[in-house]
């Protein structure tokens, strides 16, 4: 196992901490610092017994009080989650204070104008006894006869009916649409 590549200063610190740890383990425990317990007990508000030395304290423990005094808490001066509050800056001259106005919501952009949806489908055609050809469109449950120039309920105008389909024009927006016409086995179209 090879030693990791440590800088010389880290090696010295590691060696120093190993030496101090060994010294702490080797050092005798008898030479622990002494504490003057009588002065600490005299300054407390607990009932005291006459104490001659630190050894007497271990030999004869003090009796516990019957009731502990109520703790006194001071009001916190700041919220630790917000931080230390700072005093507001005093303006040099009076400032007119205005109540904050609610934020103005941006009005949504108006939707782009579009032609009405194409809810029409080609229903079929019929030849009347007089030889005139009638073409029919359907929307929802209603069907109606159309010919070139017919104005539909939602503003579309029938431009032409031919083999390409029923061509519609929406003049308000100059939009064109085509409804496909399925070709029958023997087609009869407008002449």
JSON list of N, CA and C in Angstrom, two decimals, residues 2-8 10-11:
[
{"chain": "A", "resi": 2, "resn": "UNK", "atom": "N", "xyz": [0.69, 2.10, -0.94]},
{"chain": "A", "resi": 2, "resn": "UNK", "atom": "CA", "xyz": [1.54, 3.29, -1.04]},
{"chain": "A", "resi": 2, "resn": "UNK", "atom": "C", "xyz": [0.90, 4.46, -0.31]},
{"chain": "A", "resi": 3, "resn": "UNK", "atom": "N", "xyz": [1.71, 5.34, 0.18]},
{"chain": "A", "resi": 3, "resn": "UNK", "atom": "CA", "xyz": [1.23, 6.52, 0.91]},
{"chain": "A", "resi": 3, "resn": "UNK", "atom": "C", "xyz": [0.67, 7.51, -0.09]},
{"chain": "A", "resi": 4, "resn": "UNK", "atom": "N", "xyz": [-0.44, 8.20, 0.28]},
{"chain": "A", "resi": 4, "resn": "UNK", "atom": "CA", "xyz": [-1.00, 9.19, -0.64]},
{"chain": "A", "resi": 4, "resn": "UNK", "atom": "C", "xyz": [-0.02, 10.36, -0.81]},
{"chain": "A", "resi": 5, "resn": "UNK", "atom": "N", "xyz": [-0.11, 11.02, -1.90]},
{"chain": "A", "resi": 5, "resn": "UNK", "atom": "CA", "xyz": [0.76, 12.17, -2.17]},
{"chain": "A", "resi": 5, "resn": "UNK", "atom": "C", "xyz": [0.26, 13.37, -1.37]},
{"chain": "A", "resi": 6, "resn": "UNK", "atom": "N", "xyz": [0.92, 13.66, -0.27]},
{"chain": "A", "resi": 6, "resn": "UNK", "atom": "CA", "xyz": [0.56, 14.80, 0.57]},
{"chain": "A", "resi": 6, "resn": "UNK", "atom": "C", "xyz": [1.64, 15.85, 0.45]},
{"chain": "A", "resi": 7, "resn": "UNK", "atom": "N", "xyz": [1.22, 17.08, 0.60]},
{"chain": "A", "resi": 7, "resn": "UNK", "atom": "CA", "xyz": [2.21, 18.16, 0.57]},
{"chain": "A", "resi": 7, "resn": "UNK", "atom": "C", "xyz": [3.03, 18.10, 1.86]},
{"chain": "A", "resi": 8, "resn": "UNK", "atom": "N", "xyz": [4.24, 18.65, 1.88]},
{"chain": "A", "resi": 8, "resn": "UNK", "atom": "CA", "xyz": [5.08, 18.61, 3.08]},
{"chain": "A", "resi": 8, "resn": "UNK", "atom": "C", "xyz": [4.42, 19.24, 4.30]},
{"chain": "A", "resi": 10, "resn": "UNK", "atom": "N", "xyz": [1.18, 19.32, 5.02]},
{"chain": "A", "resi": 10, "resn": "UNK", "atom": "CA", "xyz": [0.17, 18.39, 5.54]},
{"chain": "A", "resi": 10, "resn": "UNK", "atom": "C", "xyz": [0.82, 17.22, 6.26]},
{"chain": "A", "resi": 11, "resn": "UNK", "atom": "N", "xyz": [1.95, 16.77, 5.77]},
{"chain": "A", "resi": 11, "resn": "UNK", "atom": "CA", "xyz": [2.67, 15.68, 6.44]},
{"chain": "A", "resi": 11, "resn": "UNK", "atom": "C", "xyz": [3.11, 16.13, 7.83]}
]
